[in-house]
Amino acid sequence: MTAPEKTAVLYRMVMPDHVCPYGRKSLWLLRRKGYRVDDRHLTTRAGTDAFKAEHGVGTTPQTFIDGKRIGGHDDLRRFFGQIVPEPGATSYVPVIAVFAVAALIAAVVVWWREGWVVASFPPTFISISMCLLAMLKLQDVEKFSTMFLNYDLLAQRWPGYGYLYPFAELGAGVLMLAGVLTWLSAPVALVIGGIGAVSVFKAVYIDRRRLKCACVGGSTNVPLGFVSLTENLMMVAMAVWMLVMPMHPA
């Protein structure tokens, strides 16, 4: 006996100057789940407002399955058992993405430059990570500096440090990656990494404050904690390694 066909009714905005992206996503998701979709377009603002008033909803798209309103795109994802991040929820995804991309780039750089020398991977990875993290901060220095002020000890005494930090991190990362001007890049990394490590340790492990980390910019919900401390300790380790290695040539 053939199973009954699964059907859904989808109301979404499709106007000459705007096609709702969440409507497109809902249509795609329903079809992926094997539904035959009655795709109903709301083609005018007046028609969209009338639809919202009729069904007592504030947004479109809206999906109906078996005559029951499921809701918008997030509600539809929940209906199918998918995870939907709550607004403002903390997440380590931005940091994981940065370090994963940095690791891939570092692997390629080391392989292309040296064939593959394992000892060269950590410093290359750290310097690339510094450049990527600085890039994210530089997208909105104002927001970064504001979030940074919540925990950085030097920035709290001199707010200008929050504006300077991304440029210092980028400069040190680029010089370290190039292997030039170690006399400048290593002390800069040592100072900003050391201050950062002490600041994070005090805020999180001594003062027990629950804060957001500014390490990937000022618009994310990455919690301040172990990852933030590790980032700063990596910079310190990189700086020490670069200062010590010339004294112990292979």
Tab-separated table of N, CA, C and O in Angstrom, residues 86-189:
chain	number	residue	atom	x	y	z
A	86	GLU	N	19.236	30.009	19.859
A	86	GLU	CA	18.411	31.058	20.449
A	86	GLU	C	19.109	32.404	20.303
A	86	GLU	O	20.335	32.484	20.356
A	87	PRO	N	18.344	33.483	20.099
A	87	PRO	CA	18.962	34.808	19.967
A	87	PRO	C	19.802	35.145	21.195
A	87	PRO	O	19.361	34.993	22.325
A	88	GLY	N	21.022	35.584	20.945
A	88	GLY	CA	21.911	35.960	22.040
A	88	GLY	C	22.610	34.804	22.716
A	88	GLY	O	23.377	35.016	23.663
A	89	ALA	N	22.374	33.570	22.258
A	89	ALA	CA	23.008	32.415	22.883
A	89	ALA	C	24.505	32.418	22.611
A	89	ALA	O	24.955	32.823	21.537
A	90	THR	N	25.289	31.981	23.594
A	90	THR	CA	26.725	31.924	23.418
A	90	THR	C	27.106	30.786	22.476
A	90	THR	O	26.404	29.777	22.372
A	91	SER	N	28.218	30.977	21.771
A	91	SER	CA	28.650	29.976	20.798
A	91	SER	C	30.150	30.083	20.574
A	91	SER	O	30.707	31.190	20.500
A	92	TYR	N	30.786	28.918	20.464
A	92	TYR	CA	32.215	28.875	20.151
A	92	TYR	C	32.466	28.725	18.655
A	92	TYR	O	33.625	28.634	18.225
A	93	VAL	N	31.409	28.695	17.860
A	93	VAL	CA	31.556	28.463	16.423
A	93	VAL	C	32.491	29.476	15.754
A	93	VAL	O	33.344	29.087	14.943
A	94	PRO	N	32.378	30.789	16.053
A	94	PRO	CA	33.293	31.740	15.382
A	94	PRO	C	34.764	31.438	15.646
A	94	PRO	O	35.599	31.526	14.740
A	95	VAL	N	35.098	31.074	16.883
A	95	VAL	CA	36.488	30.784	17.224
A	95	VAL	C	36.940	29.496	16.549
A	95	VAL	O	38.057	29.412	16.008
A	96	ILE	N	36.086	28.483	16.572
A	96	ILE	CA	36.418	27.213	15.933
A	96	ILE	C	36.675	27.426	14.444
A	96	ILE	O	37.618	26.871	13.867
A	97	ALA	N	35.832	28.249	13.807
A	97	ALA	CA	35.993	28.516	12.378
A	97	ALA	C	37.333	29.199	12.095
A	97	ALA	O	38.039	28.836	11.140
A	98	VAL	N	37.692	30.175	12.924
A	98	VAL	CA	38.959	30.889	12.721
A	98	VAL	C	40.141	29.937	12.841
A	98	VAL	O	41.035	29.889	11.978
A	99	PHE	N	40.164	29.142	13.907
A	99	PHE	CA	41.306	28.263	14.134
A	99	PHE	C	41.357	27.131	13.106
A	99	PHE	O	42.449	26.691	12.713
A	100	ALA	N	40.201	26.654	12.674
A	100	ALA	CA	40.189	25.595	11.653
A	100	ALA	C	40.742	26.113	10.330
A	100	ALA	O	41.559	25.449	9.672
A	101	VAL	N	40.307	27.309	9.922
A	101	VAL	CA	40.805	27.907	8.682
A	101	VAL	C	42.298	28.224	8.803
A	101	VAL	O	43.075	27.988	7.867
A	102	ALA	N	42.701	28.738	9.964
A	102	ALA	CA	44.122	29.042	10.178
A	102	ALA	C	44.970	27.784	10.069
A	102	ALA	O	46.067	27.809	9.494
A	103	ALA	N	44.464	26.676	10.607
A	103	ALA	CA	45.208	25.418	10.550
A	103	ALA	C	45.356	24.940	9.107
A	103	ALA	O	46.433	24.473	8.695
A	104	LEU	N	44.295	25.052	8.323
A	104	LEU	CA	44.357	24.637	6.922
A	104	LEU	C	45.342	25.496	6.129
A	104	LEU	O	46.151	24.985	5.353
A	105	ILE	N	45.260	26.820	6.339
A	105	ILE	CA	46.177	27.723	5.633
A	105	ILE	C	47.615	27.446	6.049
A	105	ILE	O	48.526	27.404	5.215
A	106	ALA	N	47.828	27.256	7.355
A	106	ALA	CA	49.180	26.996	7.857
A	106	ALA	C	49.748	25.716	7.254
A	106	ALA	O	50.929	25.664	6.879
A	107	ALA	N	48.905	24.672	7.152
A	107	ALA	CA	49.367	23.410	6.570
A	107	ALA	C	49.806	23.604	5.126
A	107	ALA	O	50.848	23.082	4.699
A	108	VAL	N	49.028	24.378	4.372
A	108	VAL	CA	49.366	24.628	2.969
A	108	VAL	C	50.646	25.454	2.858
A	108	VAL	O	51.524	25.166	2.035
A	109	VAL	N	50.753	26.486	3.698
A	109	VAL	CA	51.936	27.357	3.648
A	109	VAL	C	53.196	26.571	3.972
A	109	VAL	O	54.219	26.688	3.284
A	110	VAL	N	53.144	25.769	5.038
A	110	VAL	CA	54.319	24.992	5.437
A	110	VAL	C	54.696	23.989	4.353
A	110	VAL	O	55.866	23.826	4.012
A	111	TRP	N	53.691	23.302	3.818
A	111	TRP	CA	53.959	22.317	2.758
A	111	TRP	C	54.549	22.972	1.521
A	111	TRP	O	55.508	22.478	0.938
A	112	TRP	N	53.991	24.126	1.114
A	112	TRP	CA	54.465	24.816	-0.090
A	112	TRP	C	55.864	25.387	0.113
A	112	TRP	O	56.696	25.360	-0.783
A	113	ARG	N	56.122	25.867	1.324
A	113	ARG	CA	57.386	26.553	1.583
A	113	ARG	C	58.522	25.580	1.900
A	113	ARG	O	59.673	25.806	1.514
A	114	GLU	N	58.189	24.485	2.601
A	114	GLU	CA	59.254	23.623	3.103
A	114	GLU	C	59.048	22.145	2.797
A	114	GLU	O	59.852	21.313	3.224
A	115	GLY	N	58.010	21.807	2.089
A	115	GLY	CA	57.734	20.410	1.818
A	115	GLY	C	56.876	19.796	2.902
A	115	GLY	O	55.887	19.162	2.637
A	116	TRP	N	57.178	19.962	4.103
A	116	TRP	CA	56.408	19.668	5.306
A	116	TRP	C	57.376	19.440	6.451
A	116	TRP	O	57.999	18.390	6.598
A	117	VAL	N	57.521	20.459	7.276
A	117	VAL	CA	58.351	20.402	8.463
A	117	VAL	C	57.432	20.606	9.653
A	117	VAL	O	56.867	21.697	9.836
A	118	VAL	N	57.240	19.557	10.442
A	118	VAL	CA	56.262	19.602	11.532
A	118	VAL	C	56.538	20.742	12.495
A	118	VAL	O	55.621	21.425	12.963
A	119	ALA	N	57.814	20.992	12.783
A	119	ALA	CA	58.174	22.037	13.744
A	119	ALA	C	57.767	23.425	13.263
A	119	ALA	O	57.612	24.353	14.074
A	120	SER	N	57.603	23.590	11.962
A	120	SER	CA	57.230	24.899	11.425
A	120	SER	C	55.729	25.167	11.518
A	120	SER	O	55.293	26.308	11.359
A	121	PHE	N	54.944	24.116	11.756
A	121	PHE	CA	53.492	24.299	11.753
A	121	PHE	C	52.991	25.168	12.902
A	121	PHE	O	52.205	26.101	12.653
A	122	PRO	N	53.390	24.914	14.175
A	122	PRO	CA	52.827	25.722	15.271
A	122	PRO	C	53.035	27.225	15.120
A	122	PRO	O	52.062	27.991	15.232
A	123	PRO	N	54.274	27.704	14.847
A	123	PRO	CA	54.422	29.154	14.707
A	123	PRO	C	53.665	29.724	13.508
A	123	PRO	O	53.141	30.843	13.571
A	124	THR	N	53.607	28.952	12.418
A	124	THR	CA	52.866	29.421	11.242
A	124	THR	C	51.372	29.499	11.560
A	124	THR	O	50.691	30.470	11.205
A	125	PHE	N	50.862	28.491	12.237
A	125	PHE	CA	49.453	28.465	12.637
A	125	PHE	C	49.114	29.633	13.551
A	125	PHE	O	48.101	30.314	13.369
A	126	ILE	N	49.962	29.888	14.535
A	126	ILE	CA	49.687	30.971	15.486
A	126	ILE	C	49.704	32.327	14.790
A	126	ILE	O	48.823	33.169	15.018
A	127	SER	N	50.699	32.557	13.936
A	127	SER	CA	50.792	33.860	13.266
A	127	SER	C	49.608	34.083	12.325
A	127	SER	O	49.057	35.195	12.244
A	128	ILE	N	49.168	33.047	11.628
A	128	ILE	CA	48.000	33.179	10.745
A	128	ILE	C	46.744	33.402	11.578
A	128	ILE	O	45.882	34.220	11.209
A	129	SER	N	46.631	32.708	12.697
A	129	SER	CA	45.482	32.916	13.584
A	129	SER	C	45.417	34.356	14.064
A	129	SER	O	44.335	34.969	14.117
A	130	MET	N	46.559	34.918	14.409
A	130	MET	CA	46.614	36.313	14.847
A	130	MET	C	46.114	37.251	13.750
A	130	MET	O	45.346	38.187	14.022
A	131	CYS	N	46.515	36.990	12.514
A	131	CYS	CA	46.085	37.838	11.398
A	131	CYS	C	44.573	37.737	11.180
A	131	CYS	O	43.899	38.756	10.970
A	132	LEU	N	44.037	36.533	11.237
A	132	LEU	CA	42.597	36.353	11.032
A	132	LEU	C	41.791	36.988	12.155
A	132	LEU	O	40.760	37.631	11.920
A	133	LEU	N	42.242	36.813	13.390
A	133	LEU	CA	41.534	37.398	14.526
A	133	LEU	C	41.585	38.926	14.462
A	133	LEU	O	40.592	39.604	14.764
A	134	ALA	N	42.729	39.462	14.063
A	134	ALA	CA	42.843	40.922	13.913
A	134	ALA	C	41.908	41.433	12.826
A	134	ALA	O	41.276	42.489	12.973
A	135	MET	N	41.804	40.690	11.732
A	135	MET	CA	40.910	41.088	10.639
A	135	MET	C	39.470	41.208	11.131
A	135	MET	O	38.757	42.171	10.794
A	136	LEU	N	39.028	40.252	11.951
A	136	LEU	CA	37.658	40.294	12.469
A	136	LEU	C	37.456	41.491	13.393
A	136	LEU	O	36.398	42.128	13.374
A	137	LYS	N	38.455	41.811	14.179
A	137	LYS	CA	38.353	42.980	15.066
A	137	LYS	C	38.296	44.278	14.253
A	137	LYS	O	37.585	45.218	14.604
A	138	LEU	N	39.055	44.319	13.158
A	138	LEU	CA	39.135	45.541	12.345
A	138	LEU	C	37.863	45.816	11.552
A	138	LEU	O	37.704	46.908	11.010
A	139	GLN	N	36.957	44.840	11.470
A	139	GLN	CA	35.685	45.092	10.787
A	139	GLN	C	34.870	46.163	11.489
A	139	GLN	O	34.122	46.897	10.848
A	140	ASP	N	34.993	46.236	12.814
A	140	ASP	CA	34.307	47.278	13.581
A	140	ASP	C	35.111	47.525	14.848
A	140	ASP	O	34.848	46.933	15.897
A	141	VAL	N	36.112	48.390	14.726
A	141	VAL	CA	37.018	48.655	15.844
A	141	VAL	C	36.269	49.270	17.016
A	141	VAL	O	36.592	49.000	18.182
A	142	GLU	N	35.243	50.060	16.724
A	142	GLU	CA	34.484	50.714	17.798
A	142	GLU	C	33.790	49.682	18.682
A	142	GLU	O	33.865	49.745	19.918
A	143	LYS	N	33.114	48.721	18.053
A	143	LYS	CA	32.440	47.681	18.836
A	143	LYS	C	33.442	46.813	19.579
A	143	LYS	O	33.226	46.435	20.737
A	144	PHE	N	34.540	46.470	18.908
A	144	PHE	CA	35.559	45.667	19.568
A	144	PHE	C	36.095	46.369	20.806
A	144	PHE	O	36.183	45.781	21.884
A	145	SER	N	36.471	47.636	20.655
A	145	SER	CA	37.081	48.364	21.771
A	145	SER	C	36.119	48.487	22.947
A	145	SER	O	36.539	48.458	24.106
A	146	THR	N	34.827	48.609	22.659
A	146	THR	CA	33.831	48.710	23.731
A	146	THR	C	33.738	47.401	24.510
A	146	THR	O	33.735	47.397	25.749
A	147	MET	N	33.655	46.272	23.793
A	147	MET	CA	33.579	44.971	24.466
A	147	MET	C	34.885	44.671	25.197
A	147	MET	O	34.889	44.107	26.291
A	148	PHE	N	35.997	45.067	24.600
A	148	PHE	CA	37.331	44.831	25.151
A	148	PHE	C	37.482	45.514	26.510
A	148	PHE	O	38.142	44.992	27.422
A	149	LEU	N	36.847	46.679	26.648
A	149	LEU	CA	36.937	47.450	27.891
A	149	LEU	C	36.318	46.724	29.081
A	149	LEU	O	36.605	47.067	30.232
A	150	ASN	N	35.473	45.742	28.822
A	150	ASN	CA	34.812	45.040	29.913
A	150	ASN	C	35.776	44.225	30.762
A	150	ASN	O	35.485	43.930	31.919
A	151	TYR	N	36.922	43.839	30.167
A	151	TYR	CA	37.804	42.967	30.938
A	151	TYR	C	39.292	43.270	30.814
A	151	TYR	O	40.070	42.871	31.693
A	152	ASP	N	39.731	43.915	29.747
A	152	ASP	CA	41.168	44.127	29.589
A	152	ASP	C	41.666	45.190	30.570
A	152	ASP	O	41.159	46.316	30.605
A	153	LEU	N	42.691	44.843	31.344
A	153	LEU	CA	43.161	45.715	32.417
A	153	LEU	C	43.808	46.991	31.891
A	153	LEU	O	43.619	48.068	32.457
A	154	LEU	N	44.593	46.883	30.801
A	154	LEU	CA	45.239	48.083	30.264
A	154	LEU	C	44.221	48.992	29.589
A	154	LEU	O	44.274	50.218	29.744
A	155	ALA	N	43.280	48.413	28.846
A	155	ALA	CA	42.262	49.220	28.179
A	155	ALA	C	41.394	49.963	29.181
A	155	ALA	O	40.929	51.079	28.910
A	156	GLN	N	41.174	49.373	30.347
A	156	GLN	CA	40.386	50.055	31.372
A	156	GLN	C	41.102	51.273	31.931
A	156	GLN	O	40.466	52.241	32.343
A	157	ARG	N	42.420	51.231	31.910
A	157	ARG	CA	43.204	52.388	32.361
A	157	ARG	C	43.431	53.385	31.225
A	157	ARG	O	43.480	54.599	31.462
A	158	TRP	N	43.578	52.857	30.011
A	158	TRP	CA	43.803	53.704	28.824
A	158	TRP	C	42.937	53.182	27.688
A	158	TRP	O	43.343	52.269	26.966
A	159	PRO	N	41.725	53.708	27.514
A	159	PRO	CA	40.801	53.203	26.482
A	159	PRO	C	41.378	53.200	25.076
A	159	PRO	O	40.953	52.401	24.233
A	160	GLY	N	42.350	54.055	24.801
A	160	GLY	CA	42.961	54.082	23.476
A	160	GLY	C	43.621	52.775	23.093
A	160	GLY	O	43.763	52.465	21.901
A	161	TYR	N	43.995	51.983	24.082
A	161	TYR	CA	44.620	50.685	23.815
A	161	TYR	C	43.668	49.764	23.062
A	161	TYR	O	44.102	48.956	22.234
A	162	GLY	N	42.369	49.898	23.327
A	162	GLY	CA	41.386	49.080	22.629
A	162	GLY	C	41.349	49.353	21.136
A	162	GLY	O	41.068	48.451	20.334
A	163	TYR	N	41.628	50.587	20.743
A	163	TYR	CA	41.686	50.940	19.318
A	163	TYR	C	43.004	50.497	18.690
A	163	TYR	O	43.058	50.161	17.506
A	164	LEU	N	44.067	50.509	19.477
A	164	LEU	CA	45.389	50.163	18.975
A	164	LEU	C	45.577	48.652	18.839
A	164	LEU	O	46.277	48.175	17.936
A	165	TYR	N	44.926	47.886	19.718
A	165	TYR	CA	45.168	46.448	19.822
A	165	TYR	C	45.051	45.691	18.490
A	165	TYR	O	45.962	44.915	18.152
A	166	PRO	N	43.965	45.850	17.710
A	166	PRO	CA	43.857	45.066	16.470
A	166	PRO	C	45.009	45.315	15.501
A	166	PRO	O	45.467	44.391	14.819
A	167	PHE	N	45.472	46.564	15.448
A	167	PHE	CA	46.577	46.891	14.541
A	167	PHE	C	47.888	46.271	15.035
A	167	PHE	O	48.697	45.790	14.231
A	168	ALA	N	48.075	46.276	16.355
A	168	ALA	CA	49.270	45.657	16.921
A	168	ALA	C	49.259	44.150	16.687
A	168	ALA	O	50.284	43.554	16.333
A	169	GLU	N	48.097	43.524	16.861
A	169	GLU	CA	47.983	42.084	16.659
A	169	GLU	C	48.235	41.719	15.192
A	169	GLU	O	48.959	40.756	14.892
A	170	LEU	N	47.661	42.493	14.285
A	170	LEU	CA	47.862	42.234	12.865
A	170	LEU	C	49.319	42.433	12.473
A	170	LEU	O	49.909	41.601	11.763
A	171	GLY	N	49.910	43.524	12.927
A	171	GLY	CA	51.296	43.804	12.585
A	171	GLY	C	52.234	42.718	13.083
A	171	GLY	O	53.106	42.247	12.349
A	172	ALA	N	52.038	42.292	14.329
A	172	ALA	CA	52.882	41.245	14.888
A	172	ALA	C	52.681	39.933	14.136
A	172	ALA	O	53.649	39.220	13.839
A	173	GLY	N	51.431	39.612	13.802
A	173	GLY	CA	51.147	38.371	13.079
A	173	GLY	C	51.778	38.342	11.705
A	173	GLY	O	52.362	37.325	11.297
A	174	VAL	N	51.692	39.449	10.978
A	174	VAL	CA	52.270	39.515	9.634
A	174	VAL	C	53.792	39.403	9.682
A	174	VAL	O	54.405	38.667	8.898
A	175	LEU	N	54.415	40.121	10.608
A	175	LEU	CA	55.878	40.074	10.724
A	175	LEU	C	56.354	38.688	11.146
A	175	LEU	O	57.377	38.192	10.660
A	176	MET	N	55.616	38.061	12.049
A	176	MET	CA	55.992	36.707	12.478
A	176	MET	C	55.864	35.714	11.333
A	176	MET	O	56.698	34.829	11.160
A	177	LEU	N	54.798	35.850	10.551
A	177	LEU	CA	54.598	34.952	9.414
A	177	LEU	C	55.712	35.127	8.387
A	177	LEU	O	56.195	34.149	7.802
A	178	ALA	N	56.128	36.367	8.193
A	178	ALA	CA	57.203	36.653	7.236
A	178	ALA	C	58.580	36.314	7.802
A	178	ALA	O	59.545	36.164	7.040
A	179	GLY	N	58.679	36.216	9.124
A	179	GLY	CA	59.965	35.918	9.749
A	179	GLY	C	60.927	37.086	9.728
A	179	GLY	O	62.142	36.890	9.692
A	180	VAL	N	60.390	38.300	9.760
A	180	VAL	CA	61.242	39.491	9.731
A	180	VAL	C	60.946	40.384	10.931
A	180	VAL	O	59.879	40.291	11.547
A	181	LEU	N	61.891	41.232	11.262
A	181	LEU	CA	61.749	42.205	12.357
A	181	LEU	C	61.284	41.542	13.654
A	181	LEU	O	60.400	42.036	14.349
A	182	THR	N	61.932	40.426	13.972
A	182	THR	CA	61.570	39.711	15.199
A	182	THR	C	61.758	40.588	16.427
A	182	THR	O	60.989	40.483	17.396
A	183	TRP	N	62.737	41.468	16.387
A	183	TRP	CA	62.996	42.363	17.521
A	183	TRP	C	61.783	43.246	17.824
A	183	TRP	O	61.622	43.721	18.962
A	184	LEU	N	60.894	43.429	16.828
A	184	LEU	CA	59.694	44.236	17.023
A	184	LEU	C	58.461	43.361	17.268
A	184	LEU	O	57.696	43.590	18.217
A	185	SER	N	58.268	42.352	16.415
A	185	SER	CA	57.043	41.552	16.488
A	185	SER	C	56.952	40.725	17.763
A	185	SER	O	55.876	40.626	18.368
A	186	ALA	N	58.064	40.125	18.190
A	186	ALA	CA	58.029	39.272	19.372
A	186	ALA	C	57.685	40.052	20.645
A	186	ALA	O	56.804	39.623	21.411
A	187	PRO	N	58.321	41.198	20.913
A	187	PRO	CA	57.930	41.955	22.105
A	187	PRO	C	56.485	42.433	22.061
A	187	PRO	O	55.799	42.440	23.093
A	188	VAL	N	56.000	42.833	20.868
A	188	VAL	CA	54.599	43.269	20.766
A	188	VAL	C	53.657	42.119	21.121
A	188	VAL	O	52.723	42.276	21.909
A	189	ALA	N	53.902	40.945	20.550
A	189	ALA	CA	53.066	39.789	20.848
A	189	ALA	C	53.162	39.402	22.312
A	189	ALA	O	52.162	39.013	22.938
